[in-house]
Coordinates of C-alpha atoms in Angstrom, one line a residue:
X220 CA -21.6 64.7 -48.3
X221 CA -25.2 66.1 -47.6
X222 CA -24.0 67.3 -44.1
X223 CA -21.5 68.6 -45.3
X224 CA -23.9 70.9 -48.0
X225 CA -25.9 71.4 -45.4
X226 CA -23.9 73.1 -42.8
X227 CA -22.9 75.2 -45.4
X228 CA -19.7 74.0 -47.5
X229 CA -19.6 74.3 -51.5
X230 CA -17.5 72.1 -53.9
X231 CA -16.0 69.0 -53.5
X232 CA -13.5 70.0 -51.6
X233 CA -14.6 72.2 -48.6
X234 CA -17.5 68.4 -48.4
X235 CA -14.0 66.4 -48.0
X236 CA -12.6 68.6 -46.0
X237 CA -15.5 68.8 -43.4
X238 CA -15.9 64.8 -43.9
X239 CA -12.4 64.9 -42.7
X240 CA -12.5 66.8 -39.9
X241 CA -15.4 64.5 -38.7
X242 CA -14.2 61.3 -40.1
X243 CA -13.8 59.2 -36.7
X244 CA -17.6 60.8 -36.0
X245 CA -18.7 59.7 -39.4
X246 CA -16.9 56.5 -40.0
X247 CA -18.3 55.2 -36.6
X248 CA -22.2 56.5 -37.4
X249 CA -22.2 55.3 -40.7
X250 CA -20.1 52.2 -40.3
X251 CA -17.5 53.2 -43.5
X252 CA -14.8 50.3 -43.2
X253 CA -12.5 52.2 -45.2
X254 CA -13.2 56.2 -43.7
X255 CA -15.0 59.1 -45.5
X256 CA -14.4 58.8 -49.5
X257 CA -11.7 60.8 -51.3
X258 CA -12.3 64.1 -52.5
X259 CA -12.1 62.4 -56.0
X260 CA -15.5 60.3 -55.0
X261 CA -17.0 63.3 -53.6
X262 CA -16.7 64.9 -56.9
X263 CA -17.6 62.3 -59.0
X264 CA -21.3 61.3 -57.1
X265 CA -22.0 65.3 -57.2
X266 CA -21.0 64.9 -61.0
X267 CA -23.1 62.1 -61.1
X268 CA -26.2 63.5 -59.3
X269 CA -29.7 64.3 -61.4
X270 CA -29.5 68.1 -60.1
X271 CA -33.5 68.8 -61.3
X272 CA -34.8 65.7 -59.4
X273 CA -32.5 66.7 -56.4
X274 CA -34.1 69.6 -56.7
X275 CA -37.6 69.2 -56.7
X276 CA -37.0 66.0 -54.3
X277 CA -35.3 66.7 -49.6
X278 CA -35.0 63.7 -47.9
X279 CA -36.3 65.0 -44.4
X280 CA -36.3 62.0 -41.3
X281 CA -35.9 59.9 -43.5
X282 CA -38.8 60.6 -45.5
X283 CA -39.1 61.7 -49.1
X284 CA -40.5 65.0 -49.9
X285 CA -41.9 66.0 -53.0
X286 CA -41.4 69.8 -53.8
X287 CA -43.6 71.5 -56.3
X288 CA -43.0 75.1 -57.3
X289 CA -45.5 77.4 -58.9

């Protein structure tokens, strides 16, 4: 999901189109037993995210970086 967002995809349907277009790659790299998640699952994940926490923290190269707004 974050790869789709970082590639400029906005919205769960657009992110799903991105994941479907790259499904073979994602399935192999992330060992997805059942393929990429549906657009419904992506929507549920996006709705469940704590947007404040997410906007204040960024994961870079496996390291969580805390962002402080001045």
